[in-house]
PDB file of C-alpha atoms in Angstrom:
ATOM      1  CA  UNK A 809       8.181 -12.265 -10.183  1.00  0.00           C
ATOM      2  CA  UNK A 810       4.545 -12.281 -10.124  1.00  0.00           C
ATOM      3  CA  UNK A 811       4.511 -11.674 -13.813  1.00  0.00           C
ATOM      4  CA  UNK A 812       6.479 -14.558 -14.587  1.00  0.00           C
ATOM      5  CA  UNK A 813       4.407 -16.412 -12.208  1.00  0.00           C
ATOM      6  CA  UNK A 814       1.140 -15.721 -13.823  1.00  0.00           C
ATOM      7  CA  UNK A 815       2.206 -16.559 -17.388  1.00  0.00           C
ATOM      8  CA  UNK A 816       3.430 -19.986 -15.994  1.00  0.00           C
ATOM      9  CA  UNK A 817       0.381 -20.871 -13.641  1.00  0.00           C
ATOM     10  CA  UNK A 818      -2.540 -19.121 -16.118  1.00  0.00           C
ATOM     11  CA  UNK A 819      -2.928 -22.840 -17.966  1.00  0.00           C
ATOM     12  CA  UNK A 820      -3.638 -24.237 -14.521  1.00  0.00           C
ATOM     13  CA  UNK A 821      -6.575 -21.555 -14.358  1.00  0.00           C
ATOM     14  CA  UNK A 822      -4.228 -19.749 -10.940  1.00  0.00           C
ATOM     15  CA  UNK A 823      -4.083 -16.429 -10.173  1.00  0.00           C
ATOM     16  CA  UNK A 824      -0.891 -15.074  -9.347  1.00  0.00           C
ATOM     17  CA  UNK A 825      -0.560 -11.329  -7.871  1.00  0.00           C
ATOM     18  CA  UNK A 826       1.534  -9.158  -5.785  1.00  0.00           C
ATOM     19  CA  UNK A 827      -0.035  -7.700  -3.158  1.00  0.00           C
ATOM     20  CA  UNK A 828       1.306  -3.981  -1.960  1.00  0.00           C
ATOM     21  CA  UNK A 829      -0.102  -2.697   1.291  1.00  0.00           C
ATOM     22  CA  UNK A 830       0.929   0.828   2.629  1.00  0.00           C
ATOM     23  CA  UNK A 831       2.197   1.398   5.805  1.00  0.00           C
ATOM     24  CA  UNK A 832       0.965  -1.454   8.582  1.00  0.00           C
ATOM     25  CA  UNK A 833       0.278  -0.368  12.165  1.00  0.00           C
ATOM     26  CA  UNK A 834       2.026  -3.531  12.935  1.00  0.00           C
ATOM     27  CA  UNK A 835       2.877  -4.501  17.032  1.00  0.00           C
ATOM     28  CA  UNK A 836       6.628  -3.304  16.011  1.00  0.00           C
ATOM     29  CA  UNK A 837       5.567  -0.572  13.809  1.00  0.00           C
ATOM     30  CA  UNK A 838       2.793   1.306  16.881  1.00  0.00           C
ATOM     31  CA  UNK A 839       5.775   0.304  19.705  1.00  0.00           C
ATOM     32  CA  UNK A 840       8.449   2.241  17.914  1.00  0.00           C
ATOM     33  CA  UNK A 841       6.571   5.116  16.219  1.00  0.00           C
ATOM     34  CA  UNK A 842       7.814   7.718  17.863  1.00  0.00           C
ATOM     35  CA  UNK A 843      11.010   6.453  15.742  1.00  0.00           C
ATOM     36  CA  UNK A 844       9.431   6.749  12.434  1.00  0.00           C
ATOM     37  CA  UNK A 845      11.129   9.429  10.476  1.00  0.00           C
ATOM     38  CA  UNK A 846      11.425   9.475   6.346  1.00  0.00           C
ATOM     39  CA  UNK A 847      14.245  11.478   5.533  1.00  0.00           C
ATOM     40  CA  UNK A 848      14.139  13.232   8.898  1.00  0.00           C
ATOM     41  CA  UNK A 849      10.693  13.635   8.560  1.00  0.00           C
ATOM     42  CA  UNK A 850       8.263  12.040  11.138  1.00  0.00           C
ATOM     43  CA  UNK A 851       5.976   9.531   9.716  1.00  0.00           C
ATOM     44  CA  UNK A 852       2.181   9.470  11.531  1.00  0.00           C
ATOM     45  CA  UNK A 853       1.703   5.740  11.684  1.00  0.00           C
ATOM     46  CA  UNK A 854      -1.183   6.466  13.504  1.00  0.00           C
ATOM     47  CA  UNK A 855      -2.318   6.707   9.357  1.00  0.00           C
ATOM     48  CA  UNK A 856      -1.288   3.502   8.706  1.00  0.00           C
ATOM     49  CA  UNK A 857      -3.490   0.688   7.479  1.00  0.00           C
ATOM     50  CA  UNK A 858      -4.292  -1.673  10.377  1.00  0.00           C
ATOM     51  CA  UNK A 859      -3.395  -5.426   9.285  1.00  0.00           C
ATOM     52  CA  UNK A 860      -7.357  -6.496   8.900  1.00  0.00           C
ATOM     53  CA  UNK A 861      -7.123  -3.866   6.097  1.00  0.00           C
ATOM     54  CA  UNK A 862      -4.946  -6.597   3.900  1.00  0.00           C
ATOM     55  CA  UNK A 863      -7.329  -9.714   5.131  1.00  0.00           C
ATOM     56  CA  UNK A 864     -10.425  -7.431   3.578  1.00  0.00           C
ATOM     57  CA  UNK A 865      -8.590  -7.288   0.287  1.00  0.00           C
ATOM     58  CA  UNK A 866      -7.590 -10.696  -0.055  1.00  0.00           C
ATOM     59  CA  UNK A 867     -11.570 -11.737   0.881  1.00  0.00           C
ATOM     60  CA  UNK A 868     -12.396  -8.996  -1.754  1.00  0.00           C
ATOM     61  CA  UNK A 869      -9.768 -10.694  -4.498  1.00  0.00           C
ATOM     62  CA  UNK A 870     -11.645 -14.258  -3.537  1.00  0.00           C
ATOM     63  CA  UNK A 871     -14.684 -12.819  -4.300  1.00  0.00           C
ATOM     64  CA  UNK A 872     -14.070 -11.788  -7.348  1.00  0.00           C
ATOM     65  CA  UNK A 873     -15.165 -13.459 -10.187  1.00  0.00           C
ATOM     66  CA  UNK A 874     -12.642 -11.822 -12.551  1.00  0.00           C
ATOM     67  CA  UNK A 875     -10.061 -11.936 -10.298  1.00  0.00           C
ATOM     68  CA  UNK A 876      -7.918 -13.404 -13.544  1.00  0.00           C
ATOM     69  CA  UNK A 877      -7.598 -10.159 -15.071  1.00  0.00           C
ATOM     70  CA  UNK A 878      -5.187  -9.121 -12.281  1.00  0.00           C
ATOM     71  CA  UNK A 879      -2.895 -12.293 -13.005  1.00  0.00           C
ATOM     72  CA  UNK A 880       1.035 -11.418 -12.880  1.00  0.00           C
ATOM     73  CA  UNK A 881      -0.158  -7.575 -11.524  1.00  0.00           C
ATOM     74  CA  UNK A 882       1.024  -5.512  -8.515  1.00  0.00           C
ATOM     75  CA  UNK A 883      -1.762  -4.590  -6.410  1.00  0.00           C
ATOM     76  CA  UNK A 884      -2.313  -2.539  -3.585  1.00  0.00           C
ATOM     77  CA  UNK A 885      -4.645  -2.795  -0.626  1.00  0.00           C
ATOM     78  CA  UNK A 886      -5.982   0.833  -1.027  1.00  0.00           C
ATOM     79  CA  UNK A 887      -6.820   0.292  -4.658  1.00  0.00           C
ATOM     80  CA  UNK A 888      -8.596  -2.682  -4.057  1.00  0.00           C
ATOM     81  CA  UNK A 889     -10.423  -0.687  -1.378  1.00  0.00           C
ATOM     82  CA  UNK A 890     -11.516   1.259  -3.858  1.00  0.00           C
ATOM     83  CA  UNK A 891     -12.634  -1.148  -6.665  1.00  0.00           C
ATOM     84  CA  UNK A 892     -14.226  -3.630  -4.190  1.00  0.00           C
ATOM     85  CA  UNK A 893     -15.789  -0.806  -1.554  1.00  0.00           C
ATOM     86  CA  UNK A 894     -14.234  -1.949   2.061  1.00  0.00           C
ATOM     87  CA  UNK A 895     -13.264  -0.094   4.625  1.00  0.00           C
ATOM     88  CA  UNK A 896     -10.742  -0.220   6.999  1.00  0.00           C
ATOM     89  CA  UNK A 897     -11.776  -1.591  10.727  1.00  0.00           C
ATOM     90  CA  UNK A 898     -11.534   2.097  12.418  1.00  0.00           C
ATOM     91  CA  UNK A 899     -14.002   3.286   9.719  1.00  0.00           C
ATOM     92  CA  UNK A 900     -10.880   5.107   7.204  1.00  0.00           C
ATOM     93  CA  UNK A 901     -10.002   4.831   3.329  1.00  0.00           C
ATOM     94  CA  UNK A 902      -6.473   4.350   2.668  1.00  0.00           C
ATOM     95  CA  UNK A 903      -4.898   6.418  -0.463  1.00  0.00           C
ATOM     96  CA  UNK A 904      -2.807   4.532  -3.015  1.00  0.00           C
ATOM     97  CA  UNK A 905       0.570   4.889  -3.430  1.00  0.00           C
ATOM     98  CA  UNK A 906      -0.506   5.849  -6.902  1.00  0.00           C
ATOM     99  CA  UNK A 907      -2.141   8.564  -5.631  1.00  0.00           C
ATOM    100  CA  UNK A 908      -1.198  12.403  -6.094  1.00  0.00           C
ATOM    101  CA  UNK A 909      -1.438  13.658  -2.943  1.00  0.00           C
ATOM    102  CA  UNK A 910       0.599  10.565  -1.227  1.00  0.00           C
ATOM    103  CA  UNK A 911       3.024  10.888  -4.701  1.00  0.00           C
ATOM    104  CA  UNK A 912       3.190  14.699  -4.118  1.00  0.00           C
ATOM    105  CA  UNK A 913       4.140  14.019  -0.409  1.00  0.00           C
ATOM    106  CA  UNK A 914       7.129  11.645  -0.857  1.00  0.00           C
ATOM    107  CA  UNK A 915       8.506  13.752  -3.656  1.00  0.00           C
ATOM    108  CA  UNK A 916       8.603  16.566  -1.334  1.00  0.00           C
ATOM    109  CA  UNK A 917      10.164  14.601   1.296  1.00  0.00           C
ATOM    110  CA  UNK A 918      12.892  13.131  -1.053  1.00  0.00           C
ATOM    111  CA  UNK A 919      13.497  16.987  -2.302  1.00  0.00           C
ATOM    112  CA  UNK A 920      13.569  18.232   0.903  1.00  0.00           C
ATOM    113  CA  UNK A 921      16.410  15.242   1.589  1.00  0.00           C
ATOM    114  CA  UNK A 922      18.528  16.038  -1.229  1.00  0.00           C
ATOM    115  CA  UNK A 923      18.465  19.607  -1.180  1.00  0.00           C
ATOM    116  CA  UNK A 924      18.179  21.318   2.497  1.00  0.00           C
ATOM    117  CA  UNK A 925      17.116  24.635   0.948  1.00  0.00           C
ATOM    118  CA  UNK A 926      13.547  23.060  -0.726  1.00  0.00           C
ATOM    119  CA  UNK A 927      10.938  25.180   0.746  1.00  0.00           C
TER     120      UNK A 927
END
């Protein structure tokens, strides 16, 4: 959608983009976490990007000057982090979906759901 988006608002010089965060430490999401389970696995939402995290990427997309270049993209918060250098409130980096490590993790998890014997 955001594709289709871009190419139609580009000749009115708008930027059009998806923005993905991780996992919010939302009101809902901290009162229920002891609830949080992928695939019977429990989630630490304590990990969780706080919702300030998102506000500090869309100041950081606002502030860029070639923010065109990301017209009709998927973004995330944590990769923005990265490109634009901010921080989370409580001091932490988030890692990108796109990331090994977090890729390696859910691939586990979804291996370890379809086949109980995965160790």
């Amino acid at each position: 959608m955001s594709e289709m988006c871009g190419k139609e608002l580009k000749k009115h010089s708008v930027t059009c983009l998806s923005l993905w965060p991780g996992l919010v430490q939302t009101e809902n999401i901290i009162a229920a976490k002891d609830k949080f389970k992928l695939n019977g696995i429990k989630i630490d939402v304590s990990q969780g990007e706080t919702v300030e995290y998102a506000g500090r990427a869309i100041v950081g997309l606002m502030n860029d000057k070639n923010v065109q270049g990301k017209n009709g993209k998927t973004v995330t918060t944590a990769d923005l982090g990265a490109e634009y250098g901010f921080i989370d409130v409580d001091g932490r980096t988030h890692h990108s979906i796109r990331c090994v490590k977090v890729t390696v993790w859910y691939e586990i998890s979804l291996a370890r759901f379809s086949n109980p014997w995965f160790y």
